[in-house]
């Protein structure tokens, strides 16, 4: 284990690693051991791309590159409140396209949901607006 991962940066003490390995198997083993009770998820747009939802910035396929049909002064205008007050139609059209129910959850969304169902999800911080990890009973309150 690299020394910078094995020790505390706040003190000179050496600490035993929390995981046996820093890969999927190591994380899964730790969760299955029952030692983990409060999991925090940090999720970005990448978890939704495989569901068919474009990220914002990838050249050619990103959302901003595909807003030409709205004749916006600039791609970010679709989310600008002043532009919305002038012309709300592009925002509502985009919202309709991205409305929950149009896409299926990815394995990552289902994993977040499973953590919630098992009582292990402490909080889910996400920048996503697709709600694919949300069920009828409140994962949204943790995301």
Short mmCIF file of C-alpha atoms in Angstrom, two decimals:
data_model
loop_
_atom_site.label_atom_id
_atom_site.label_comp_id
_atom_site.label_asym_id
_atom_site.label_seq_id
_atom_site.Cartn_x
_atom_site.Cartn_y
_atom_site.Cartn_z
CA UNK A 1 0.00 0.00 0.00
CA UNK A 2 1.45 3.41 -0.90
CA UNK A 3 2.60 5.29 2.19
CA UNK A 4 0.41 8.28 1.40
CA UNK A 5 -2.70 6.06 1.55
CA UNK A 6 -1.72 4.08 4.63
CA UNK A 7 -1.06 6.97 7.00
CA UNK A 8 -3.05 9.89 8.31
CA UNK A 9 -2.03 13.23 6.79
CA UNK A 10 -3.06 15.06 9.97
CA UNK A 11 -0.67 13.18 12.25
CA UNK A 12 2.37 10.96 12.18
CA UNK A 13 0.47 7.82 13.23
CA UNK A 14 0.28 4.86 10.90
CA UNK A 15 -3.20 3.48 10.37
CA UNK A 16 -4.27 0.14 9.04
CA UNK A 17 -6.00 0.43 5.65
CA UNK A 18 -9.77 0.27 5.79
CA UNK A 19 -10.00 -1.84 2.63
CA UNK A 20 -8.09 -4.98 1.71
CA UNK A 21 -7.90 -3.67 -1.86
CA UNK A 22 -8.90 -0.46 -3.59
CA UNK A 23 -10.97 -2.09 -6.31
CA UNK A 24 -14.57 -3.24 -6.71
CA UNK A 25 -13.90 -6.52 -4.92
CA UNK A 26 -12.36 -4.71 -1.94
CA UNK A 27 -15.28 -2.32 -1.63
CA UNK A 28 -17.85 -5.11 -2.06
CA UNK A 29 -16.14 -7.24 0.57
CA UNK A 30 -16.16 -4.36 3.05
CA UNK A 31 -19.87 -3.72 2.48
CA UNK A 32 -20.72 -7.43 2.73
CA UNK A 33 -18.75 -7.72 5.98
CA UNK A 34 -21.44 -5.67 7.73
CA UNK A 35 -18.88 -3.19 9.07
CA UNK A 36 -20.21 -0.41 6.84
CA UNK A 37 -23.41 1.27 7.97
CA UNK A 38 -23.32 4.78 6.45
CA UNK A 39 -22.33 5.08 2.80
CA UNK A 40 -22.07 8.44 1.06
CA UNK A 41 -22.26 8.50 -2.74
CA UNK A 42 -20.83 11.31 -4.87
CA UNK A 43 -22.26 10.99 -8.39
CA UNK A 44 -21.68 12.93 -11.58
CA UNK A 45 -23.16 12.93 -15.07
CA UNK A 46 -21.11 9.90 -16.06
CA UNK A 47 -23.46 7.53 -14.24
CA UNK A 48 -26.30 8.45 -16.62
CA UNK A 49 -24.48 8.44 -19.96
CA UNK A 50 -24.92 4.69 -20.48
CA UNK A 51 -28.68 5.21 -20.06
CA UNK A 52 -28.59 7.43 -23.15
CA UNK A 53 -28.62 10.77 -21.35
CA UNK A 54 -25.88 13.00 -22.73
CA UNK A 55 -23.47 14.75 -20.42
CA UNK A 56 -23.18 18.50 -20.88
CA UNK A 57 -19.74 19.09 -22.33
CA UNK A 58 -18.48 16.16 -24.44
CA UNK A 59 -17.72 17.55 -27.92
CA UNK A 60 -20.13 16.17 -30.51
CA UNK A 61 -22.39 14.24 -28.16
CA UNK A 62 -22.76 16.51 -25.14
CA UNK A 63 -25.96 18.36 -24.40
CA UNK A 64 -24.44 21.77 -25.12
CA UNK A 65 -23.33 20.63 -28.59
CA UNK A 66 -26.83 19.42 -29.40
CA UNK A 67 -28.88 22.50 -28.56
CA UNK A 68 -28.59 24.13 -32.00
CA UNK A 69 -32.20 23.22 -32.76
CA UNK A 70 -33.28 25.76 -30.13
CA UNK A 71 -31.52 28.72 -31.80
CA UNK A 72 -30.00 29.83 -28.51
CA UNK A 73 -27.59 32.77 -28.31
CA UNK A 74 -25.25 30.36 -26.47
CA UNK A 75 -25.79 26.79 -25.22
CA UNK A 76 -25.96 27.74 -21.54
CA UNK A 77 -28.81 30.16 -22.24
CA UNK A 78 -31.27 27.27 -21.89
CA UNK A 79 -30.49 27.38 -18.14
CA UNK A 80 -30.25 31.17 -17.79
CA UNK A 81 -33.16 32.73 -15.87
CA UNK A 82 -33.04 35.95 -17.87
CA UNK A 83 -33.22 34.07 -21.17
CA UNK A 84 -35.98 31.88 -19.73
CA UNK A 85 -38.04 34.98 -18.95
CA UNK A 86 -37.71 36.05 -22.60
CA UNK A 87 -38.19 32.64 -24.16
CA UNK A 88 -39.10 29.69 -21.90
CA UNK A 89 -39.88 27.32 -24.81
CA UNK A 90 -36.36 25.84 -25.19
CA UNK A 91 -36.15 25.02 -21.49
CA UNK A 92 -39.55 23.33 -21.44
CA UNK A 93 -38.76 21.34 -24.60
CA UNK A 94 -35.46 20.16 -23.12
CA UNK A 95 -37.14 19.35 -19.80
CA UNK A 96 -39.72 17.26 -21.67
CA UNK A 97 -36.93 15.33 -23.42
CA UNK A 98 -35.15 14.66 -20.12
CA UNK A 99 -38.31 14.12 -18.05
CA UNK A 100 -38.08 11.18 -15.64
CA UNK A 101 -39.52 8.00 -17.10
CA UNK A 102 -37.87 8.45 -20.50
CA UNK A 103 -34.74 6.48 -19.53
CA UNK A 104 -33.97 3.32 -17.59
CA UNK A 105 -31.65 3.29 -14.57
CA UNK A 106 -28.06 2.13 -15.10
CA UNK A 107 -26.33 -0.43 -12.85
CA UNK A 108 -24.90 2.48 -10.86
CA UNK A 109 -28.36 3.95 -10.25
CA UNK A 110 -29.61 0.52 -9.21
CA UNK A 111 -26.64 0.16 -6.84
CA UNK A 112 -27.50 3.48 -5.17
CA UNK A 113 -31.08 2.30 -4.89
CA UNK A 114 -29.92 -1.00 -3.37
CA UNK A 115 -27.82 0.84 -0.79
CA UNK A 116 -30.94 2.80 0.15
CA UNK A 117 -33.14 -0.29 0.32
CA UNK A 118 -30.59 -2.04 2.58
CA UNK A 119 -30.45 0.99 4.90
CA UNK A 120 -26.81 1.71 4.09
CA UNK A 121 -27.16 4.96 2.12
CA UNK A 122 -26.43 7.89 4.39
CA UNK A 123 -26.48 10.52 1.64
CA UNK A 124 -26.23 10.77 -2.14
CA UNK A 125 -24.73 13.95 -3.52
CA UNK A 126 -25.41 14.26 -7.22
CA UNK A 127 -25.39 16.91 -9.90
CA UNK A 128 -27.79 14.82 -11.96
CA UNK A 129 -31.33 15.88 -12.67
CA UNK A 130 -32.54 12.60 -14.18
CA UNK A 131 -33.79 11.03 -10.91
CA UNK A 132 -32.95 7.52 -12.12
CA UNK A 133 -31.87 6.39 -8.64
CA UNK A 134 -35.10 7.62 -7.06
CA UNK A 135 -37.93 5.28 -6.21
CA UNK A 136 -41.39 5.98 -4.88
CA UNK A 137 -40.33 5.99 -1.25
CA UNK A 138 -37.75 8.67 -0.83
CA UNK A 139 -34.23 8.07 -2.09
CA UNK A 140 -34.64 11.65 -3.32
CA UNK A 141 -34.58 12.83 0.27
CA UNK A 142 -31.02 11.51 0.50
CA UNK A 143 -29.84 12.76 -2.88
#
